[in-house]
Each structure stands twice: as C-alpha cells, then as structure tokens.
Coordinates of C-alpha atoms in Angstrom, one line a residue:
M1 CA 0.0 0.0 0.0
K2 CA 1.2 3.5 -0.8
R3 CA 1.8 5.5 2.4
K4 CA 1.4 8.9 0.9
I5 CA -1.3 11.5 1.6
L6 CA -2.0 14.6 -0.5
F7 CA -3.2 17.7 1.3
V8 CA -4.9 20.3 -1.1
I9 CA -4.7 23.7 0.4
P10 CA -7.0 26.5 -0.6
C11 CA -5.6 29.7 -2.1
N12 CA -7.3 32.9 -1.4
N13 CA -5.5 35.2 1.0
S14 CA -8.5 37.4 1.7
L15 CA -10.5 34.5 3.0
G16 CA -7.8 32.1 4.4
S17 CA -7.7 28.5 5.5
F18 CA -8.1 27.0 8.9
L19 CA -4.7 25.9 9.9
T20 CA -5.8 23.8 12.9
E21 CA -7.5 21.5 10.4
T22 CA -4.3 21.2 8.5
F23 CA -1.5 20.8 11.0
R24 CA -3.3 18.4 13.5
P25 CA -4.1 15.8 10.8
Y26 CA -0.7 16.4 9.3
F27 CA 1.1 15.3 12.4
I28 CA -1.2 12.3 12.9
F29 CA -0.2 11.0 9.4
I30 CA 3.5 11.7 10.1
K31 CA 3.3 9.9 13.4
N32 CA 1.8 6.8 11.6
K33 CA 4.6 6.8 9.0
Y34 CA 2.7 8.4 6.1
S35 CA 4.4 11.0 4.0
V36 CA 2.5 14.2 3.1
D37 CA 2.6 16.4 0.0
F38 CA 0.9 19.7 -0.3
A39 CA -0.8 20.9 -3.5
V40 CA -2.4 24.3 -4.0
S41 CA -6.0 24.4 -5.3
Q42 CA -5.4 27.4 -7.6
E43 CA -2.5 29.0 -9.4
Q44 CA -1.0 30.9 -6.5
S45 CA 0.7 30.4 -3.2
P46 CA -1.3 28.6 -0.5
S47 CA -3.3 30.8 1.9
R48 CA -1.1 31.7 4.8
I49 CA -3.7 33.3 7.0
N50 CA -3.9 32.0 10.5
R51 CA -7.5 32.3 11.5
T52 CA -7.2 31.0 15.1
N53 CA -4.4 32.9 16.7
D54 CA -3.4 29.6 18.3
L55 CA 0.3 29.3 19.2
L56 CA 0.4 25.8 17.6
D57 CA -1.1 27.1 14.4
I58 CA 1.4 29.9 14.3
S59 CA 4.2 27.4 14.9
F60 CA 3.0 25.3 12.0
L61 CA 2.6 28.4 9.8
N62 CA 6.2 29.5 10.5
G63 CA 7.7 26.0 10.3
G64 CA 8.3 25.8 6.5
Y65 CA 5.8 23.0 5.9
Y66 CA 4.5 24.8 2.8
K67 CA 7.9 25.4 1.4
K68 CA 7.3 23.0 -1.5
T69 CA 3.8 22.8 -3.0
F70 CA 2.6 21.3 -6.2
S71 CA -0.1 22.4 -8.7
L72 CA -3.0 20.0 -9.3
E73 CA -1.7 19.4 -12.8
E74 CA 1.6 18.1 -11.4
I75 CA -0.1 15.5 -9.3
N76 CA -0.1 11.8 -10.4
V77 CA -3.1 10.4 -8.7
E78 CA -1.6 6.9 -8.7
N79 CA 1.1 8.0 -6.2
Y80 CA -1.4 8.7 -3.4
S81 CA -3.6 6.5 -1.3
A82 CA -5.7 9.5 0.0
V83 CA -6.4 13.1 -0.5
Y84 CA -7.3 15.4 2.4
I85 CA -9.0 18.8 2.1
P86 CA -8.8 21.0 5.2
G87 CA -11.4 23.7 5.8
G88 CA -11.3 27.4 5.4
L89 CA -13.4 30.1 3.8
A90 CA -11.2 30.2 0.8
H91 CA -13.2 27.2 -0.4
M92 CA -16.2 29.5 -1.0
I93 CA -14.8 30.2 -4.4
N94 CA -16.2 27.8 -7.1
N95 CA -13.1 26.0 -8.2
R96 CA -13.7 23.8 -11.2
R97 CA -10.1 22.7 -11.4
L98 CA -10.3 21.3 -7.9
Q99 CA -13.7 19.8 -8.6
N100 CA -12.4 17.9 -11.7
F101 CA -9.4 16.8 -9.7
L102 CA -11.5 15.4 -6.9
L103 CA -13.9 13.7 -9.3
N104 CA -10.9 11.9 -10.9
M105 CA -9.7 10.8 -7.5
Y106 CA -13.2 9.6 -6.5
E107 CA -13.6 7.6 -9.8
K108 CA -10.2 6.0 -9.2
G109 CA -11.2 4.8 -5.8
V110 CA -8.8 7.1 -3.8
V111 CA -9.9 7.7 -0.2
I112 CA -11.1 11.3 0.1
G113 CA -11.2 13.2 3.4
L114 CA -12.8 16.7 3.9
I115 CA -13.4 18.7 7.0
C116 CA -15.6 21.7 8.0
N117 CA -16.0 24.1 5.0
G118 CA -13.8 21.8 2.9
L119 CA -17.0 20.1 2.0
I120 CA -17.9 23.0 -0.3
C121 CA -15.5 21.4 -2.8
L122 CA -17.9 18.5 -3.3
L123 CA -21.0 20.7 -3.7
N124 CA -21.1 21.1 -7.5
I125 CA -19.4 17.8 -8.6
K126 CA -21.6 15.7 -10.8
L127 CA -21.0 12.1 -11.9
S128 CA -21.3 10.8 -15.4
N129 CA -25.0 10.1 -14.8
N130 CA -25.5 13.8 -14.1
E131 CA -26.3 13.1 -10.4
Y132 CA -24.5 15.0 -7.7
L133 CA -21.6 13.0 -6.2
I134 CA -22.9 13.8 -2.7
K135 CA -26.5 12.5 -3.4
G136 CA -27.2 9.7 -1.0
K137 CA -23.9 10.0 0.8
Y138 CA -23.6 10.1 4.5
L139 CA -21.5 13.0 5.6
T140 CA -21.0 16.0 7.9
C141 CA -19.6 19.5 7.7
L142 CA -19.7 22.7 9.8
S143 CA -23.3 22.9 11.0
S144 CA -25.6 25.8 10.4
Q145 CA -25.6 26.5 14.2
E146 CA -21.8 26.6 14.2
E147 CA -21.8 29.0 11.3
K148 CA -24.2 31.3 13.2
D149 CA -22.1 31.0 16.3
D150 CA -19.0 32.0 14.3
Q151 CA -20.8 35.0 12.9
T152 CA -19.0 34.5 9.5
D153 CA -20.5 36.3 6.6
T154 CA -21.0 33.5 4.1
P155 CA -23.4 33.4 1.2
F156 CA -25.2 30.2 2.3
F157 CA -25.2 27.6 5.0
L158 CA -23.2 24.6 3.8
E159 CA -25.3 22.1 5.8
T160 CA -28.5 23.3 4.0
A161 CA -26.8 23.3 0.6
L162 CA -25.5 19.7 1.0
I163 CA -28.9 18.4 2.2
E164 CA -30.6 20.2 -0.8
R165 CA -28.4 18.2 -3.1
G166 CA -29.3 14.9 -1.5
A167 CA -26.7 14.3 1.1
K168 CA -27.6 12.5 4.3
Y169 CA -26.2 14.9 6.8
S170 CA -25.5 14.4 10.5
S171 CA -23.8 16.5 13.2
A172 CA -22.8 16.5 16.8
A173 CA -23.5 19.3 19.3
P174 CA -21.8 22.6 18.2
W175 CA -18.0 22.5 18.3
K176 CA -17.9 18.8 19.4
S177 CA -15.9 16.3 17.4
H178 CA -17.8 14.3 14.8
I179 CA -16.8 12.3 11.7
V180 CA -18.8 10.3 9.2
I181 CA -17.4 7.4 7.1
D182 CA -19.2 6.4 3.9
G183 CA -17.0 4.0 2.0
K184 CA -14.0 5.9 0.9
L185 CA -15.6 9.3 1.6
I186 CA -14.6 10.5 5.1
T187 CA -15.9 13.8 6.5
G188 CA -15.4 15.8 9.7
Q189 CA -17.7 18.4 11.2
N190 CA -15.4 21.1 12.6
P191 CA -11.8 21.9 13.8
A192 CA -12.3 19.6 16.9
S193 CA -12.6 16.7 14.4
G194 CA -9.1 17.0 12.9
R195 CA -7.5 14.2 14.9
L196 CA -10.5 11.9 14.4
I197 CA -10.6 12.4 10.6
A198 CA -6.9 11.6 10.2
E199 CA -7.3 8.5 12.3
A200 CA -10.3 7.4 10.3
I201 CA -8.5 7.9 7.0
I202 CA -5.7 5.7 8.3
S203 CA -8.1 3.1 9.5
V204 CA -9.9 2.9 6.1
L205 CA -6.6 2.7 4.3
E206 CA -5.2 -0.1 6.4
N207 CA -8.4 -2.1 6.4
K208 CA -9.1 -2.1 2.7

C-alpha cells in the first residue's frame, strides 16, 4: 500500500484557510509513518492566513511545511492513497479545477477526506449520470448553528446546501468532534474533528 497523503490547500489570502484543520491531521499522518505532500487548489501560493491565533497554528505556519507545493496538474493520482481537504473560507470560491481533480480521485477509488468548510469542494461535482456526487452520501460539515455562532459572513449555510443536493447529513453538538465514514468518503464536522478524521482515514486505508 502507498503510504502517501495529498493535502490540497485553498488559495485565497482574503479568506484564508483554517490551519488547525491542516496541522493536526498532518502530524497524525506523520506519526503513523505516512508522508504528506501539499498541493495548491489554484495557481498561486497557499493561503497563509492563521484564523485561530493559536500558538500551535502559528508554529506550523512558520515551520516551513508549505515550502514546497505542487499544482494539481503536477499530481499523479496513482502516487497517493488518500487526498485530504482542510477547511477554510477560501473554499467558498467555485473552483472547477479542484472539482475535476476530486472527481478523478473519486472515480479511481482514492480515499477522500474533507473537514468543515472543505465540503464545499464537493457541492457542485456531478457524476457521469448527471447526479451530484454527494447525493445519498452520509456526511458531515460545519453545522448551520456553528456558522451562526462563528458570525461569519458566508453566502449560504453549507449544511443546508448539502442536504438540498441529496446528502444524508448528521452532526454532533456545536464544536464537538464528529466524523462520518461512507465507504472511501470521510468527512469531519469542525476543527475539533481534525485528529479523528486523520485516524479514520488511516483506519480505512489499512483495512481495505
């Protein structure tokens, strides 16, 4: 089995990514002897905004982990056993390059993990039968109540949008950890779910 995970980092410095959802899974994978590559979701540097002011986030941000990143076009899908999408408001931009990339990964049977607002990346993906990829899928994301609590100015509630496209949504109490596994699709609700989603991805990979 390939022991290599691809992290796809959003790129929009006015919106930012949630670093807690990046570095905590990163170190779980490293601890379990997986290597990690970083790809950027658009043709620019990865978002460097630290949205938590957490000292561990800042340490990760300044640690050079993003020193080498790849474009999606440089990625050979066959080299990776899983792709992981951390959250962040930068995903609010409709990114067809990333959607096509994830569809290719999905069709090749690669394990896909997404957390929090990262689920936006799946929202507009359609399969060859013109059905939404998420239709009938069990999943989670940042809940509408959490978005209200966070007082973030977003154009829609992701929970509602996923349900409207046929997803079978579930959540825990606000800001409690929660993950959902549906085959090779693994989703986490919020930043508190970072450790659990990494462990779930490893479990699915090692029990295929």
